Amino acid sequence: MSISSKTFIPLCIPEIQGNEWTYIKECLDTGWVSSVGSYVNKFEDDLAAYVGQPCAVATVNGTAAIHTALMTCDVQPDDEVLVSTMTFIAPVNAIRYTGAHPVLVDCEPDYWQMNPEKIVEFFQTQCTYRDGTLINNQTGRKITAIIPVHILGHPVAIEAICDIAKDYNLKVIEDATESLGASYKGQKIGTFGDMACFSFNGNKLITTGGGGMIVTSDEALAHRARHLTTQAKHDALEYIHDEVGYNYRLTNLQAALGVAQLEQINSYIAKKLSIARKYNDALKNISGISPMQESPEADSVFWLYTVYINAEVYGMTARELLHKLHEEQIQTRPL
Ligand SMILES: *Cc1c(COP(=O)(O)O)cnc(C)c1O
């Protein structure tokens, strides 16, 4: 069989099967296509209700959401922010946008999420905590926040991380971009930290083409985040701007897509779980391949099905397998 006759199997494709056309047509018919409009507010309200937080602020993408959350949490240039090693690059870039520096925290071996024990060990052996301020002894810089990244649809051990953050007076910004809908001890992720960020990129569980959201229980933080994402406009009539702002607001067109997508989220999650069960079944007897696990404390949404490859046992490295699957028209990606 030639390669061209094989069906290409992509990693992730959006499913547009609900009210997307209806809602977007309404935007087009009424002329409300840009950064003001009822769908932006509705998408914020609907997502806040789904996650179970009172406040939500929509942004142009997930990276902008994280950047805004860091600024809102007062992360300053030359501060340090802890972030997962095992992550897409976006939160690390967002830390650099603020002028702060990332400190990478390794993952635990079972579920591949940020390891709280590594954080405690680092603070106890390499940092000094005095008068509410945590200093990295080696760099002399202040550590001000932690970004635990809930990767691949599975939650971080988020309670432990929030407890550590409280002990050391640090802010927690959950990067929940890959794990919308997942829960930890029965509570939705995105409700544990000071703020949490979501992404609606084309490959995420729900998509707006491009888009993001910050959720928080703190109205003052939400107000400040909204201010920063709308050019820090203090006075809508006279165009007075009271600080450096950003053009980070989601458009009404994109939000209309998001509202329709969110209506279908339960069916998307059910599909992801059924795909994961199929792979678990199919791969269980292949030595050298360890499928992703779900912690008994977690409800994963299995966003991107992932396996760990022990090259010696399996007889091929992950990279070699990636190329082999590529030849078979099956898209995979390394982590
Ligand atoms: C997708 C993603 C983001 C945000 O991505 P955008 O493309 O900017 O929406 C941030 N962090 C992680 C871990 C992601 O996977």
GROMACS .gro file of C-alpha atoms and ligand atoms in nm:
model
  350
    1MET     CA    1   0.000   0.000   0.000
    2SER     CA    2   0.142   0.340  -0.090
    3ILE     CA    3   0.154   0.610   0.176
    4SER     CA    4  -0.088   0.834  -0.014
    5SER     CA    5  -0.361   0.572  -0.004
    6LYS     CA    6  -0.350   0.553   0.375
    7THR     CA    7  -0.589   0.762   0.577
    8PHE     CA    8  -0.414   1.038   0.766
    9ILE     CA    9  -0.489   1.016   1.138
   10PRO     CA   10  -0.441   1.356   1.302
   11LEU     CA   11  -0.368   1.415   1.670
   12CYS     CA   12  -0.669   1.634   1.729
   13ILE     CA   13  -0.936   1.792   1.513
   14PRO     CA   14  -1.218   2.025   1.615
   15GLU     CA   15  -1.572   1.886   1.603
   16ILE     CA   16  -1.825   2.145   1.484
   17GLN     CA   17  -2.160   1.974   1.527
   18GLY     CA   18  -2.369   2.193   1.754
   19ASN     CA   19  -2.494   2.551   1.746
   20GLU     CA   20  -2.169   2.697   1.608
   21TRP     CA   21  -2.319   2.801   1.272
   22THR     CA   22  -2.632   2.949   1.432
   23TYR     CA   23  -2.446   3.161   1.688
   24ILE     CA   24  -2.181   3.284   1.444
   25LYS     CA   25  -2.447   3.371   1.187
   26GLU     CA   26  -2.620   3.575   1.456
   27CYS     CA   27  -2.296   3.772   1.512
   28LEU     CA   28  -2.266   3.831   1.137
   29ASP     CA   29  -2.634   3.925   1.097
   30THR     CA   30  -2.623   4.175   1.385
   31GLY     CA   31  -2.276   4.315   1.312
   32TRP     CA   32  -2.146   4.225   1.661
   33VAL     CA   33  -1.826   4.061   1.542
   34SER     CA   34  -1.548   4.225   1.742
   35SER     CA   35  -1.430   4.261   2.099
   36VAL     CA   36  -1.763   4.377   2.244
   37GLY     CA   37  -2.080   4.170   2.231
   38SER     CA   38  -2.312   3.947   2.425
   39TYR     CA   39  -2.132   3.623   2.337
   40VAL     CA   40  -1.810   3.735   2.507
   41ASN     CA   41  -2.002   3.791   2.831
   42LYS     CA   42  -2.203   3.472   2.786
   43PHE     CA   43  -1.894   3.263   2.718
   44GLU     CA   44  -1.733   3.404   3.035
   45ASP     CA   45  -2.045   3.332   3.241
   46ASP     CA   46  -2.092   2.983   3.096
   47LEU     CA   47  -1.729   2.881   3.147
   48ALA     CA   48  -1.722   3.025   3.500
   49ALA     CA   49  -2.036   2.826   3.581
   50TYR     CA   50  -1.895   2.508   3.427
   51VAL     CA   51  -1.568   2.531   3.621
   52GLY     CA   52  -1.743   2.654   3.936
   53GLN     CA   53  -1.572   2.989   3.986
   54PRO     CA   54  -1.760   3.322   4.014
   55CYS     CA   55  -1.539   3.529   3.780
   56ALA     CA   56  -1.403   3.474   3.429
   57VAL     CA   57  -1.215   3.698   3.185
   58ALA     CA   58  -1.187   3.595   2.819
   59THR     CA   59  -0.857   3.647   2.634
   60VAL     CA   60  -0.724   3.611   2.277
   61ASN     CA   61  -0.542   3.287   2.365
   62GLY     CA   62  -0.420   3.078   2.655
   63THR     CA   63  -0.071   3.227   2.653
   64ALA     CA   64  -0.219   3.578   2.690
   65ALA     CA   65  -0.434   3.445   2.976
   66ILE     CA   66  -0.123   3.323   3.161
   67HIS     CA   67   0.066   3.647   3.090
   68THR     CA   68  -0.228   3.849   3.222
   69ALA     CA   69  -0.264   3.627   3.530
   70LEU     CA   70   0.105   3.672   3.613
   71MET     CA   71   0.075   4.051   3.586
   72THR     CA   72  -0.246   4.048   3.788
   73CYS     CA   73  -0.070   3.847   4.060
   74ASP     CA   74   0.199   4.118   4.066
   75VAL     CA   75   0.487   3.907   3.941
   76GLN     CA   76   0.770   4.155   3.886
   77PRO     CA   77   1.076   4.165   3.656
   78ASP     CA   78   1.358   3.955   3.808
   79ASP     CA   79   1.123   3.753   4.027
   80GLU     CA   80   1.129   3.377   3.988
   81VAL     CA   81   0.824   3.161   3.910
   82LEU     CA   82   0.812   2.784   3.950
   83VAL     CA   83   0.671   2.596   3.650
   84SER     CA   84   0.645   2.232   3.538
   85THR     CA   85   0.930   2.091   3.326
   86MET     CA   86   0.683   1.869   3.147
   87THR     CA   87   0.477   2.129   2.964
   88PHE     CA   88   0.407   2.300   2.636
   89ILE     CA   89   0.632   2.610   2.623
   90ALA     CA   90   0.355   2.872   2.667
   91PRO     CA   91   0.369   2.924   3.048
   92VAL     CA   92   0.750   2.946   3.037
   93ASN     CA   93   0.731   3.213   2.766
   94ALA     CA   94   0.462   3.400   2.961
   95ILE     CA   95   0.690   3.413   3.267
   96ARG     CA   96   0.962   3.570   3.050
   97TYR     CA   97   0.713   3.829   2.910
   98THR     CA   98   0.690   3.972   3.263
   99GLY     CA   99   1.070   3.982   3.294
  100ALA     CA  100   1.059   3.711   3.561
  101HIS     CA  101   1.259   3.388   3.537
  102PRO     CA  102   1.124   3.032   3.521
  103VAL     CA  103   1.245   2.771   3.770
  104LEU     CA  104   1.163   2.429   3.630
  105VAL     CA  105   1.016   2.167   3.864
  106ASP     CA  106   1.039   1.802   3.764
  107CYS     CA  107   0.736   1.575   3.747
  108GLU     CA  108   0.645   1.270   3.956
  109PRO     CA  109   0.681   0.936   3.776
  110ASP     CA  110   0.324   0.806   3.813
  111TYR     CA  111   0.107   1.069   3.643
  112TRP     CA  112   0.383   1.291   3.498
  113GLN     CA  113   0.262   1.605   3.681
  114MET     CA  114   0.458   1.868   3.880
  115ASN     CA  115   0.602   1.698   4.190
  116PRO     CA  116   0.512   1.879   4.516
  117GLU     CA  117   0.790   1.695   4.703
  118LYS     CA  118   1.051   1.847   4.471
  119ILE     CA  119   0.920   2.193   4.554
  120VAL     CA  120   0.945   2.138   4.930
  121GLU     CA  121   1.293   1.992   4.891
  122PHE     CA  122   1.403   2.293   4.684
  123PHE     CA  123   1.259   2.545   4.929
  124GLN     CA  124   1.407   2.367   5.232
  125THR     CA  125   1.754   2.308   5.094
  126GLN     CA  126   1.815   2.593   4.850
  127CYS     CA  127   1.598   2.887   4.957
  128THR     CA  128   1.558   3.119   5.254
  129TYR     CA  129   1.217   3.224   5.384
  130ARG     CA  130   1.207   3.534   5.600
  131ASP     CA  131   0.935   3.792   5.675
  132GLY     CA  132   0.701   3.656   5.412
  133THR     CA  133   0.964   3.658   5.136
  134LEU     CA  134   1.117   3.352   4.972
  135ILE     CA  135   1.465   3.396   4.824
  136ASN     CA  136   1.650   3.153   4.599
  137ASN     CA  137   1.993   3.135   4.767
  138GLN     CA  138   2.178   3.067   4.443
  139THR     CA  139   2.039   3.358   4.240
  140GLY     CA  140   1.936   3.595   4.521
  141ARG     CA  141   1.602   3.643   4.346
  142LYS     CA  142   1.258   3.650   4.502
  143ILE     CA  143   1.024   3.359   4.425
  144THR     CA  144   0.669   3.491   4.397
  145ALA     CA  145   0.447   3.238   4.220
  146ILE     CA  146   0.397   2.878   4.107
  147ILE     CA  147   0.242   2.769   3.778
  148PRO     CA  148   0.142   2.404   3.809
  149VAL     CA  149   0.054   2.278   3.461
  150HIS     CA  150  -0.221   2.014   3.455
  151ILE     CA  151  -0.085   1.831   3.152
  152LEU     CA  152  -0.254   1.594   2.908
  153GLY     CA  153  -0.596   1.615   3.073
  154HIS     CA  154  -0.478   1.496   3.416
  155PRO     CA  155  -0.472   1.713   3.730
  156VAL     CA  156  -0.158   1.801   3.926
  157ALA     CA  157  -0.162   1.708   4.300
  158ILE     CA  158  -0.294   2.060   4.334
  159GLU     CA  159  -0.394   2.059   4.701
  160ALA     CA  160  -0.040   1.985   4.814
  161ILE     CA  161   0.096   2.260   4.590
  162CYS     CA  162  -0.155   2.517   4.719
  163ASP     CA  163  -0.062   2.421   5.079
  164ILE     CA  164   0.308   2.477   5.006
  165ALA     CA  165   0.226   2.809   4.837
  166LYS     CA  166   0.036   2.922   5.146
  167ASP     CA  167   0.329   2.829   5.372
  168TYR     CA  168   0.568   3.038   5.162
  169ASN     CA  169   0.337   3.326   5.069
  170LEU     CA  170   0.330   3.246   4.696
  171LYS     CA  171   0.057   3.292   4.437
  172VAL     CA  172  -0.069   2.989   4.244
  173ILE     CA  173  -0.173   3.023   3.880
  174GLU     CA  174  -0.308   2.694   3.747
  175ASP     CA  175  -0.227   2.631   3.383
  176ALA     CA  176  -0.540   2.428   3.317
  177THR     CA  177  -0.524   2.475   2.938
  178GLU     CA  178  -0.495   2.102   2.863
  179SER     CA  179  -0.736   1.979   3.126
  180LEU     CA  180  -1.069   2.162   3.110
  181GLY     CA  181  -1.327   1.940   3.281
  182ALA     CA  182  -1.079   1.738   3.490
  183SER     CA  183  -1.126   1.713   3.868
  184TYR     CA  184  -0.907   1.657   4.171
  185LYS     CA  185  -1.079   1.489   4.469
  186GLY     CA  186  -1.412   1.560   4.301
  187GLN     CA  187  -1.345   1.933   4.262
  188LYS     CA  188  -1.289   2.082   3.917
  189ILE     CA  189  -0.938   2.201   3.843
  190GLY     CA  190  -0.925   2.576   3.796
  191THR     CA  191  -1.081   2.631   4.139
  192PHE     CA  192  -0.774   2.567   4.356
  193GLY     CA  193  -0.525   2.843   4.277
  194ASP     CA  194  -0.553   3.222   4.298
  195MET     CA  195  -0.622   3.220   3.925
  196ALA     CA  196  -0.647   2.955   3.654
  197CYS     CA  197  -0.604   2.973   3.278
  198PHE     CA  198  -0.769   2.784   2.993
  199SER     CA  199  -0.700   2.770   2.618
  200PHE     CA  200  -0.940   2.721   2.328
  201ASN     CA  201  -0.681   2.662   2.059
  202GLY     CA  202  -0.783   2.428   1.775
  203ASN     CA  203  -0.633   2.121   1.943
  204LYS     CA  204  -0.788   2.171   2.288
  205LEU     CA  205  -1.097   1.998   2.426
  206ILE     CA  206  -1.317   2.285   2.308
  207THR     CA  207  -1.205   2.547   2.058
  208THR     CA  208  -1.278   2.903   1.955
  209GLY     CA  209  -1.019   2.888   1.675
  210GLY     CA  210  -0.792   3.074   1.915
  211GLY     CA  211  -0.889   3.190   2.259
  212GLY     CA  212  -0.831   3.173   2.632
  213MET     CA  213  -0.990   3.239   2.968
  214ILE     CA  214  -0.884   3.330   3.320
  215VAL     CA  215  -1.104   3.221   3.609
  216THR     CA  216  -1.079   3.330   3.972
  217SER     CA  217  -1.287   3.360   4.287
  218ASP     CA  218  -1.139   3.703   4.358
  219GLU     CA  219  -1.343   3.986   4.204
  220ALA     CA  220  -1.063   4.239   4.245
  221LEU     CA  221  -0.821   4.013   4.055
  222ALA     CA  222  -1.081   3.959   3.780
  223HIS     CA  223  -1.138   4.333   3.753
  224ARG     CA  224  -0.767   4.400   3.720
  225ALA     CA  225  -0.725   4.121   3.463
  226ARG     CA  226  -1.011   4.263   3.253
  227HIS     CA  227  -0.854   4.610   3.276
  228LEU     CA  228  -0.515   4.484   3.152
  229THR     CA  229  -0.669   4.287   2.862
  230THR     CA  230  -0.863   4.590   2.734
  231GLN     CA  231  -0.577   4.840   2.690
  232ALA     CA  232  -0.605   4.956   3.054
  233LYS     CA  233  -0.875   5.200   2.949
  234HIS     CA  234  -0.978   5.390   3.259
  235ASP     CA  235  -1.236   5.613   3.097
  236ALA     CA  236  -1.433   5.480   2.799
  237LEU     CA  237  -1.551   5.824   2.690
  238GLU     CA  238  -1.228   6.023   2.696
  239TYR     CA  239  -0.987   5.736   2.634
  240ILE     CA  240  -0.781   5.783   2.946
  241HIS     CA  241  -0.541   5.493   3.006
  242ASP     CA  242  -0.390   5.462   3.351
  243GLU     CA  243  -0.114   5.206   3.285
  244VAL     CA  244   0.038   4.993   3.008
  245GLY     CA  245  -0.244   4.777   2.876
  246TYR     CA  246  -0.279   4.493   2.627
  247ASN     CA  247  -0.512   4.416   2.338
  248TYR     CA  248  -0.592   4.071   2.473
  249ARG     CA  249  -0.973   4.061   2.457
  250LEU     CA  250  -1.150   3.772   2.280
  251THR     CA  251  -1.380   3.870   1.992
  252ASN     CA  252  -1.756   3.810   1.991
  253LEU     CA  253  -1.723   3.581   1.685
  254GLN     CA  254  -1.477   3.356   1.866
  255ALA     CA  255  -1.684   3.362   2.183
  256ALA     CA  256  -1.994   3.255   1.986
  257LEU     CA  257  -1.798   2.948   1.875
  258GLY     CA  258  -1.694   2.890   2.236
  259VAL     CA  259  -2.050   2.906   2.370
  260ALA     CA  260  -2.161   2.644   2.116
  261GLN     CA  261  -1.859   2.423   2.187
  262LEU     CA  262  -1.903   2.438   2.564
  263GLU     CA  263  -2.263   2.315   2.522
  264GLN     CA  264  -2.115   1.989   2.388
  265ILE     CA  265  -1.831   1.941   2.636
  266ASN     CA  266  -1.976   1.633   2.807
  267SER     CA  267  -1.992   1.444   2.480
  268TYR     CA  268  -1.631   1.547   2.398
  269ILE     CA  269  -1.509   1.418   2.735
  270ALA     CA  270  -1.703   1.092   2.694
  271LYS     CA  271  -1.535   1.047   2.355
  272LYS     CA  272  -1.186   1.112   2.499
  273LEU     CA  273  -1.246   0.856   2.773
  274SER     CA  274  -1.364   0.596   2.524
  275ILE     CA  275  -1.058   0.659   2.303
  276ALA     CA  276  -0.832   0.618   2.610
  277ARG     CA  277  -1.002   0.288   2.702
  278LYS     CA  278  -0.945   0.158   2.348
  279TYR     CA  279  -0.575   0.245   2.355
  280ASN     CA  280  -0.531   0.105   2.707
  281ASP     CA  281  -0.681  -0.220   2.587
  282ALA     CA  282  -0.485  -0.237   2.265
  283LEU     CA  283  -0.148  -0.151   2.422
  284LYS     CA  284  -0.168  -0.340   2.748
  285ASN     CA  285   0.031  -0.644   2.638
  286ILE     CA  286   0.312  -0.463   2.458
  287SER     CA  287   0.621  -0.461   2.677
  288GLY     CA  288   0.814  -0.136   2.694
  289ILE     CA  289   0.504   0.079   2.646
  290SER     CA  290   0.343   0.227   2.957
  291PRO     CA  291   0.009   0.398   2.895
  292MET     CA  292  -0.088   0.707   3.093
  293GLN     CA  293  -0.240   0.634   3.432
  294GLU     CA  294  -0.517   0.803   3.625
  295SER     CA  295  -0.462   0.881   3.992
  296PRO     CA  296  -0.733   0.749   4.228
  297GLU     CA  297  -0.771   1.112   4.342
  298ALA     CA  298  -0.825   1.239   3.989
  299ASP     CA  299  -1.078   1.241   3.712
  300SER     CA  300  -0.870   1.287   3.400
  301VAL     CA  301  -1.024   1.394   3.070
  302PHE     CA  302  -0.745   1.211   2.878
  303TRP     CA  303  -0.700   1.511   2.648
  304LEU     CA  304  -0.402   1.376   2.452
  305TYR     CA  305  -0.346   1.003   2.491
  306THR     CA  306   0.020   0.954   2.579
  307VAL     CA  307   0.251   0.658   2.640
  308TYR     CA  308   0.593   0.631   2.802
  309ILE     CA  309   0.838   0.430   2.597
  310ASN     CA  310   1.116   0.231   2.755
  311ALA     CA  311   1.341   0.210   2.447
  312GLU     CA  312   1.550  -0.083   2.572
  313VAL     CA  313   1.251  -0.302   2.641
  314TYR     CA  314   1.042  -0.186   2.345
  315GLY     CA  315   1.334  -0.199   2.100
  316MET     CA  316   1.281   0.148   1.958
  317THR     CA  317   1.311   0.501   2.096
  318ALA     CA  318   1.011   0.732   2.114
  319ARG     CA  319   1.163   0.943   1.834
  320GLU     CA  320   1.209   0.640   1.612
  321LEU     CA  321   0.848   0.540   1.674
  322LEU     CA  322   0.734   0.894   1.593
  323HIS     CA  323   0.901   0.871   1.251
  324LYS     CA  324   0.765   0.523   1.190
  325LEU     CA  325   0.410   0.634   1.274
  326HIS     CA  326   0.458   0.942   1.054
  327GLU     CA  327   0.532   0.707   0.762
  328GLU     CA  328   0.207   0.531   0.844
  329GLN     CA  329   0.024   0.865   0.825
  330ILE     CA  330  -0.040   0.863   1.199
  331GLN     CA  331   0.040   1.194   1.364
  332THR     CA  332   0.209   1.183   1.704
  333ARG     CA  333   0.411   1.428   1.901
  334PRO     CA  334   0.704   1.396   2.141
  335LEU     CA  335   0.689   1.513   2.500
  336LIG     C1  336  -0.223   2.510   2.473
  336LIG     C2  337  -0.148   2.544   2.593
  336LIG     C3  338  -0.137   2.678   2.638
  336LIG     C4  339  -0.200   2.797   2.571
  336LIG     O1  340  -0.189   2.794   2.437
  336LIG     P1  341  -0.255   2.902   2.337
  336LIG     O2  342  -0.222   2.840   2.204
  336LIG     O3  343  -0.185   3.032   2.360
  336LIG     O4  344  -0.401   2.912   2.360
  336LIG     C5  345  -0.069   2.701   2.756
  336LIG     N1  346  -0.014   2.602   2.827
  336LIG     C6  347  -0.021   2.472   2.786
  336LIG     C7  348   0.038   2.367   2.874
  336LIG     C8  349  -0.087   2.440   2.667
  336LIG     O5  350  -0.092   2.311   2.628
   0.00000   0.00000   0.00000
